[in-house]
XYZ file of C-alpha atoms in Angstrom:
506
model
C 67.551 -20.135 -6.824
C 64.861 -21.454 -4.427
C 64.940 -22.306 -0.690
C 62.464 -23.486 1.956
C 62.859 -24.482 5.628
C 61.222 -27.768 6.641
C 59.650 -28.712 9.986
C 62.798 -30.741 10.739
C 64.888 -27.563 10.651
C 66.537 -28.617 7.418
C 66.534 -26.425 4.309
C 65.620 -27.495 0.793
C 68.022 -25.940 -1.726
C 66.788 -26.041 -5.312
C 68.463 -24.693 -8.445
C 67.638 -25.651 -12.049
C 68.665 -28.183 -14.681
C 69.841 -27.576 -18.235
C 73.069 -25.667 -17.523
C 75.536 -28.508 -17.157
C 76.796 -30.413 -14.141
C 76.913 -28.887 -10.669
C 79.695 -29.495 -8.130
C 77.586 -31.802 -5.954
C 77.492 -35.450 -6.992
C 74.465 -37.731 -6.925
C 74.682 -41.409 -5.981
C 75.421 -43.420 -9.133
C 71.979 -44.984 -9.203
C 70.293 -41.548 -9.264
C 71.785 -40.127 -12.484
C 69.387 -38.512 -14.953
C 69.433 -38.282 -18.738
C 68.986 -34.852 -20.291
C 69.773 -35.017 -24.033
C 68.815 -31.345 -24.409
C 71.680 -30.096 -22.197
C 74.591 -29.391 -24.552
C 77.029 -28.961 -21.645
C 76.681 -32.587 -20.559
C 78.685 -35.453 -22.085
C 77.328 -37.176 -25.172
C 74.095 -38.932 -24.272
C 73.164 -36.298 -21.694
C 74.003 -38.315 -18.574
C 73.972 -36.024 -15.534
C 75.206 -37.458 -12.223
C 75.281 -34.113 -10.427
C 72.654 -32.754 -8.037
C 70.514 -29.711 -8.747
C 68.866 -29.817 -5.345
C 70.064 -30.631 -1.828
C 68.873 -30.914 1.757
C 70.971 -28.776 4.114
C 71.167 -28.976 7.909
C 72.306 -25.589 9.304
C 73.035 -27.053 12.762
C 75.572 -29.599 11.487
C 76.502 -27.747 8.267
C 76.036 -30.978 6.329
C 74.009 -31.579 3.218
C 72.634 -34.460 1.219
C 72.107 -34.352 -2.571
C 68.547 -34.633 -3.856
C 67.401 -35.753 -7.282
C 65.211 -33.493 -9.391
C 64.457 -34.737 -12.903
C 62.736 -31.853 -14.702
C 63.710 -28.215 -15.119
C 62.800 -26.125 -12.058
C 64.146 -22.872 -13.528
C 62.153 -19.951 -12.039
C 59.476 -22.196 -10.558
C 57.177 -21.728 -7.551
C 56.297 -23.589 -4.367
C 54.360 -23.840 -1.128
C 54.112 -26.183 1.853
C 50.863 -28.126 2.077
C 48.958 -28.607 5.331
C 50.678 -31.972 5.935
C 54.160 -30.446 5.623
C 54.856 -31.652 2.078
C 56.522 -29.077 -0.161
C 54.553 -28.731 -3.399
C 56.715 -27.415 -6.215
C 55.259 -26.252 -9.519
C 56.359 -25.371 -13.028
C 59.668 -24.254 -14.434
C 60.865 -24.279 -18.026
C 61.003 -26.792 -20.873
C 60.180 -30.280 -19.531
C 59.252 -28.709 -16.182
C 56.774 -26.148 -17.497
C 53.636 -28.077 -16.507
C 55.123 -30.395 -13.884
C 54.240 -30.734 -10.222
C 56.765 -32.136 -7.743
C 56.458 -33.094 -4.095
C 59.019 -33.305 -1.323
C 57.908 -34.926 1.945
C 60.571 -33.781 4.436
C 62.576 -35.971 6.783
C 65.687 -35.520 8.944
C 68.963 -35.166 7.071
C 69.855 -38.809 7.792
C 66.603 -39.975 6.167
C 66.038 -40.940 2.551
C 63.324 -38.463 1.473
C 63.714 -37.116 -2.061
C 61.815 -35.309 -4.778
C 58.852 -37.089 -6.320
C 57.927 -36.000 -9.847
C 54.156 -36.348 -10.156
C 52.921 -38.009 -13.348
C 49.522 -36.464 -12.739
C 47.985 -34.045 -12.486
C 49.803 -31.790 -14.898
C 49.411 -28.056 -14.561
C 46.582 -26.742 -16.738
C 48.765 -23.823 -17.860
C 52.541 -23.609 -18.150
C 53.912 -21.944 -15.001
C 57.229 -20.117 -15.381
C 57.729 -17.226 -12.885
C 54.442 -17.966 -11.057
C 53.490 -17.490 -7.383
C 51.849 -20.012 -5.032
C 49.742 -19.318 -1.937
C 48.084 -21.810 0.416
C 44.386 -21.076 1.011
C 42.190 -21.404 4.126
C 41.003 -24.906 3.162
C 44.574 -26.173 2.604
C 44.428 -26.067 -1.186
C 46.975 -23.994 -3.108
C 46.316 -21.293 -5.684
C 48.964 -20.898 -8.412
C 48.946 -17.388 -9.869
C 50.355 -16.132 -13.153
C 53.623 -16.864 -14.883
C 55.094 -15.976 -18.228
C 52.348 -15.921 -20.896
C 49.929 -17.292 -18.271
C 47.495 -14.593 -17.064
C 45.435 -17.146 -15.155
C 45.044 -18.942 -11.850
C 44.682 -22.635 -11.096
C 44.473 -24.786 -8.015
C 46.056 -27.816 -6.392
C 44.348 -30.197 -5.971
C 42.660 -29.339 -9.302
C 39.132 -29.404 -7.863
C 38.443 -26.034 -9.480
C 39.004 -25.294 -13.176
C 41.633 -23.046 -14.721
C 40.460 -19.451 -14.484
C 41.491 -16.430 -16.542
C 42.932 -13.510 -14.560
C 42.899 -10.551 -16.987
C 44.465 -8.211 -14.409
C 47.837 -9.877 -14.954
C 47.630 -9.310 -18.699
C 46.781 -5.633 -18.268
C 49.626 -5.220 -15.779
C 52.183 -6.426 -18.352
C 54.365 -3.865 -20.123
C 57.043 -4.137 -22.828
C 59.518 -5.673 -20.347
C 56.874 -7.826 -18.596
C 56.947 -6.575 -14.957
C 53.986 -8.828 -14.086
C 55.944 -11.988 -13.277
C 56.243 -13.518 -9.809
C 53.271 -11.395 -8.657
C 53.181 -10.590 -4.945
C 50.255 -12.596 -3.513
C 49.087 -12.263 0.100
C 46.156 -14.103 1.696
C 44.236 -11.496 3.701
C 42.478 -12.477 6.949
C 39.083 -12.119 5.264
C 40.009 -14.945 2.850
C 40.566 -12.758 -0.210
C 43.874 -12.216 -1.997
C 45.910 -9.052 -2.344
C 47.686 -9.383 -5.713
C 50.364 -6.900 -6.809
C 51.920 -6.815 -10.291
C 54.079 -4.097 -11.886
C 52.897 -1.036 -9.909
C 49.239 -2.059 -9.654
C 47.308 -4.167 -7.167
C 43.856 -5.665 -6.787
C 41.682 -7.347 -4.184
C 40.777 -10.742 -5.628
C 37.954 -13.005 -4.470
C 39.471 -16.418 -4.975
C 36.095 -18.171 -4.602
C 34.151 -16.207 -7.205
C 37.094 -15.227 -9.410
C 36.078 -11.561 -9.243
C 38.343 -8.560 -8.845
C 36.557 -6.790 -6.011
C 38.676 -3.666 -5.982
C 41.649 -2.048 -7.676
C 43.925 -0.139 -5.316
C 45.680 3.124 -6.187
C 48.857 2.675 -8.221
C 52.111 2.715 -6.243
C 54.463 5.429 -7.474
C 58.148 4.744 -8.077
C 58.206 2.424 -11.071
C 57.575 -1.300 -11.546
C 58.263 -3.659 -8.637
C 57.856 -7.210 -10.001
C 60.108 -9.363 -12.154
C 62.246 -8.256 -13.887
C 62.209 -5.030 -11.883
C 62.942 -6.926 -8.698
C 61.185 -5.381 -5.719
C 59.977 -7.398 -2.735
C 56.924 -7.539 -0.504
C 55.554 -8.878 2.759
C 52.367 -8.661 4.779
C 52.870 -7.294 8.297
C 51.884 -9.413 11.340
C 48.226 -10.191 11.982
C 47.198 -9.247 15.519
C 44.379 -10.486 17.782
C 44.269 -7.019 19.406
C 42.185 -5.831 16.447
C 40.405 -9.152 15.938
C 42.782 -10.044 13.085
C 40.813 -7.526 11.025
C 43.728 -5.365 9.859
C 46.207 -6.390 7.178
C 48.998 -4.117 5.981
C 51.162 -4.906 2.962
C 54.609 -3.438 2.332
C 56.335 -3.348 -1.077
C 59.991 -2.249 -1.212
C 62.577 -1.538 -3.889
C 62.522 -2.200 -7.611
C 63.905 -0.691 -10.802
C 62.817 2.120 -13.076
C 60.925 1.164 -16.200
C 63.312 0.521 -19.094
C 66.303 -0.615 -17.047
C 65.758 -4.254 -18.013
C 64.626 -3.444 -21.551
C 67.696 -1.356 -22.352
C 70.203 -3.211 -20.100
C 70.926 -0.107 -18.024
C 72.923 -2.009 -15.438
C 74.255 1.130 -13.733
C 70.883 2.839 -13.318
C 70.176 3.356 -9.588
C 67.456 1.145 -8.135
C 64.314 2.355 -6.399
C 64.717 3.838 -2.925
C 61.107 3.652 -1.765
C 58.746 1.356 0.092
C 54.977 1.582 -0.163
C 52.702 0.539 2.708
C 48.936 0.081 2.469
C 46.095 -1.159 4.666
C 44.680 -3.765 2.297
C 41.286 -4.304 3.971
C 40.557 -0.652 4.746
C 38.135 0.565 2.031
C 39.959 3.911 2.048
C 43.421 2.344 2.106
C 46.080 4.309 0.216
C 49.819 3.933 -0.231
C 52.119 5.673 2.240
C 55.610 5.972 0.745
C 58.812 5.786 2.788
C 62.475 6.180 1.839
C 64.934 3.336 2.454
C 68.542 4.090 3.478
C 69.804 2.515 0.220
C 68.450 1.976 -3.266
C 67.753 -1.753 -3.629
C 66.709 -4.190 -6.331
C 66.598 -7.992 -5.828
C 66.292 -7.599 -2.053
C 64.562 -10.170 0.153
C 62.101 -9.226 2.903
C 62.162 -11.693 5.805
C 59.643 -11.521 8.639
C 61.396 -11.884 12.001
C 59.731 -13.371 15.120
C 59.650 -9.890 16.699
C 57.355 -8.592 13.935
C 60.165 -6.583 12.369
C 61.231 -7.125 8.760
C 64.778 -7.796 7.598
C 65.557 -6.438 4.120
C 68.681 -8.161 2.819
C 70.528 -9.109 -0.406
C 70.386 -7.439 -3.791
C 72.013 -4.611 -5.704
C 71.855 -0.829 -5.748
C 71.747 -0.608 -9.546
C 70.267 -2.471 -12.508
C 67.489 -5.059 -12.491
C 66.853 -8.766 -12.242
C 68.065 -10.893 -15.126
C 71.370 -12.396 -16.154
C 74.244 -9.954 -15.576
C 71.773 -7.099 -15.208
C 72.719 -5.858 -11.719
C 75.684 -3.919 -10.352
C 76.847 -2.237 -7.134
C 75.834 -4.897 -4.577
C 73.850 -3.740 -1.560
C 75.858 -5.314 1.243
C 74.053 -3.705 4.201
C 70.907 -5.358 5.518
C 68.228 -3.001 6.786
C 65.755 -3.577 9.616
C 62.228 -2.253 9.023
C 60.422 -1.587 12.315
C 56.745 -1.168 11.391
C 55.588 0.049 14.806
C 57.981 2.999 14.889
C 56.887 6.453 13.650
C 57.294 7.159 9.945
C 60.803 8.423 9.275
C 62.285 6.304 12.079
C 61.454 2.809 10.846
C 64.684 1.842 9.078
C 67.876 0.777 10.825
C 71.073 -0.020 8.892
C 72.754 -3.245 10.037
C 76.161 -4.903 9.778
C 77.201 -5.509 6.157
C 78.226 -8.794 4.594
C 81.315 -9.182 2.449
C 79.604 -11.532 -0.034
C 77.524 -9.948 -2.814
C 74.116 -11.599 -3.112
C 72.884 -10.655 -6.552
C 70.379 -12.306 -8.891
C 69.157 -15.722 -7.712
C 69.798 -15.195 -3.998
C 67.451 -16.150 -1.160
C 66.913 -15.549 2.556
C 64.889 -17.644 5.042
C 64.162 -17.422 8.758
C 65.521 -20.400 10.725
C 63.921 -21.816 13.893
C 66.830 -20.487 15.995
C 66.036 -16.916 14.900
C 68.903 -16.529 12.449
C 68.352 -15.854 8.762
C 69.935 -18.219 6.258
C 71.290 -16.397 3.200
C 72.195 -18.416 0.122
C 72.731 -18.232 -3.596
C 73.751 -15.613 -6.147
C 74.255 -16.738 -9.711
C 73.670 -13.802 -12.062
C 74.986 -15.815 -15.039
C 73.121 -18.110 -17.395
C 75.635 -20.904 -16.715
C 77.766 -21.682 -13.669
C 80.701 -19.276 -13.550
C 83.123 -19.524 -10.653
C 85.472 -16.657 -11.549
C 85.167 -12.990 -12.454
C 82.633 -10.436 -11.240
C 79.861 -11.832 -9.039
C 80.737 -15.515 -9.525
C 78.322 -18.364 -8.907
C 78.238 -18.350 -5.097
C 78.463 -21.656 -3.229
C 78.853 -20.219 0.275
C 75.894 -19.868 2.636
C 75.730 -17.454 5.556
C 73.581 -17.033 8.646
C 72.714 -13.470 9.622
C 72.141 -12.995 13.358
C 69.726 -10.163 14.211
C 70.436 -7.955 17.202
C 68.138 -10.012 19.434
C 70.741 -12.819 19.360
C 73.454 -10.592 20.865
C 75.102 -11.862 24.041
C 73.718 -8.967 26.107
C 70.169 -10.180 25.349
C 70.774 -13.662 26.768
C 69.204 -12.858 30.142
C 65.904 -12.081 28.386
C 65.880 -15.066 26.038
C 63.058 -17.512 26.826
C 63.321 -21.267 26.378
C 60.116 -23.116 25.519
C 59.814 -26.089 27.883
C 56.278 -27.259 27.058
C 54.129 -26.692 23.983
C 51.677 -28.838 22.016
C 52.710 -30.388 18.715
C 49.234 -29.863 17.249
C 46.532 -27.257 17.805
C 43.069 -26.793 16.320
C 41.470 -23.499 15.313
C 40.141 -21.525 18.262
C 41.693 -23.918 20.791
C 43.102 -22.673 24.054
C 46.346 -24.346 25.019
C 49.141 -23.978 27.565
C 52.826 -23.220 27.088
C 55.646 -23.124 29.617
C 58.896 -21.189 29.283
C 62.013 -20.599 31.314
C 63.763 -17.226 31.468
C 66.991 -16.258 33.300
C 65.438 -13.047 34.731
C 61.943 -12.432 36.116
C 59.298 -11.829 33.485
C 58.133 -8.234 33.049
C 54.808 -7.838 31.248
C 53.226 -10.332 28.861
C 55.106 -13.008 26.997
C 54.265 -12.942 23.278
C 53.718 -16.061 21.188
C 54.035 -15.603 17.436
C 53.459 -18.168 14.691
C 55.600 -17.830 11.573
C 55.105 -19.845 8.419
C 57.926 -21.410 6.421
C 57.708 -19.737 2.992
C 59.148 -20.742 -0.379
C 61.761 -18.093 -1.203
C 62.742 -17.241 -4.760
C 63.355 -14.143 -6.875
C 63.016 -11.634 -4.008
C 59.640 -12.888 -2.782
C 58.844 -15.367 -0.019
C 55.709 -17.134 -1.213
C 53.332 -17.816 1.672
C 55.257 -15.778 4.269
C 53.064 -14.997 7.273
C 53.230 -14.045 10.939
C 50.236 -14.436 13.257
C 50.325 -13.190 16.835
C 48.368 -15.204 19.402
C 46.215 -13.959 22.244
C 48.149 -14.772 25.433
C 46.994 -14.727 29.079
C 49.132 -13.355 31.947
C 51.849 -15.743 33.034
C 51.687 -17.760 36.234
C 54.926 -18.509 38.069
C 55.714 -22.224 38.172
C 59.170 -21.953 39.742
C 61.175 -19.002 41.045
C 64.704 -18.590 39.863
C 67.593 -17.538 41.997
C 71.094 -16.173 42.162
C 72.502 -19.652 41.591
C 71.504 -19.458 37.928
C 68.238 -21.366 38.280
C 65.833 -19.951 35.668
C 62.349 -18.655 36.343
C 59.622 -20.866 34.934
C 56.240 -19.567 33.783
C 53.006 -21.055 32.458
C 50.505 -19.120 30.342
C 47.555 -19.764 28.100
C 47.404 -19.127 24.357
C 44.521 -19.072 21.926
C 44.970 -20.490 18.432
C 43.889 -18.435 15.394
C 40.143 -18.560 14.725
C 40.233 -20.036 11.209
C 42.258 -20.748 8.078
C 41.754 -17.254 6.710
C 43.943 -15.882 9.481
C 46.390 -18.781 9.408
C 46.073 -21.517 6.759
C 46.574 -25.083 8.022
C 50.112 -26.390 8.218
C 53.324 -26.274 10.230
C 54.412 -23.036 11.887
C 57.422 -21.969 13.899
C 56.040 -20.958 17.310
C 58.299 -18.403 18.997
C 57.958 -17.153 22.566
C 59.083 -13.513 22.585
C 60.140 -11.671 25.736
C 60.767 -7.935 25.363
C 61.624 -8.348 21.664
C 63.919 -11.315 22.313
C 62.647 -14.607 20.800
C 63.170 -18.183 21.888
C 64.215 -20.986 19.611
C 60.976 -22.007 17.894
C 58.940 -25.132 18.408
C 57.179 -26.500 15.339
C 53.401 -26.556 15.800
C 50.920 -27.974 13.315
C 47.720 -26.003 12.910
C 45.020 -28.499 12.000
C 41.702 -28.037 10.203
């Protein structure tokens, strides 16, 4: 139901409690008692895991212990690399949890915070880290408000979310993007606003996006396109794709075709308006994953129905690549299909090696391991075209990079490449978002200003690689890139390296 990649390259897998025992056992001393779960033995003793730490390189996992219900919760990495996890249902509605990552062989586990409690119950909310390293928690079911962690600012009403609600909700898991001027772009249903998080004012309401509702339970997705130093990080474009027609969830129209359109808008431009594009497939419950090349992978989901238990049909097996720099009409490329349907409660996350981890799919209220669209325990890694064998001669290897950088700093990186470098090497920072319900909370790519490369060592016909040194300039402030850990990719002619983790420090 929820996934996030840690700075150790491991992946936090997080489901929910309250639906009986899972198939992964906890150590005996970590059992929990849940008397409200009728599927557990008398007394409510649960010795199964509802979270795990997964290592894609070794394909091993370790069970983690979560005590309160994380059903449809939210999350975000803090500046120090700790995963803050918020809300859920029942005993988890106002809970905060923290996971301080470690290697798979370590002993890190979930910590349920006794205080603070959330000021409002947060079920289907969205989290976004802010320029100062605090986190804003936006919306949720029956919660048209925002609050902050740490709670240094009071709970604040956000009437826009209430006005965006319709008879089937459509304002849950709002799409929240931190713009490089420090304000928030917030999208709910088919509407969006520019929100000043400091004053609490709605500065602007954007034009409505045609094509029906896009947020839960109508199951579209969204991402902000890469921020670029070429325009002084002053331009921010947001893309919203897929969804369901109004009434599909309300009337359980599971065979109704999903939305086929994407909307794209320049969020800072005062005259910004939606440009609408057609996808190759209708899609609901898709995930949009930013790749290190600046392209967007659209993956998972269904071609009919909506989000919700047993509400989708006709799985969309083909991923699609969205290439934002191509001319309109030529931006979508259909990719190799999977054989595993990824329906409701699926996720997708970029890994440091450039692959995309795909996990989940449980469109049933309980675990169901037979029949149509069973509870899916398999994980996959999708390899974009840049990992093809014929790209190996272009693939850079980062040989030297700092572990920490400060805003505005100039620093040096060194890479090796099998063939001589042609043009500038790119360096792109990508955040590690919290993925759930078709939206990657906190997803962000920031391109760095890079100087021309200087040759350190010439390669040769004996297979010796060429080595280059070049300068990079860190983002200017936390509005462009909030503090925290980023995957730093060197990209050579649209072929990325394996990332190095770099901490951007206030």
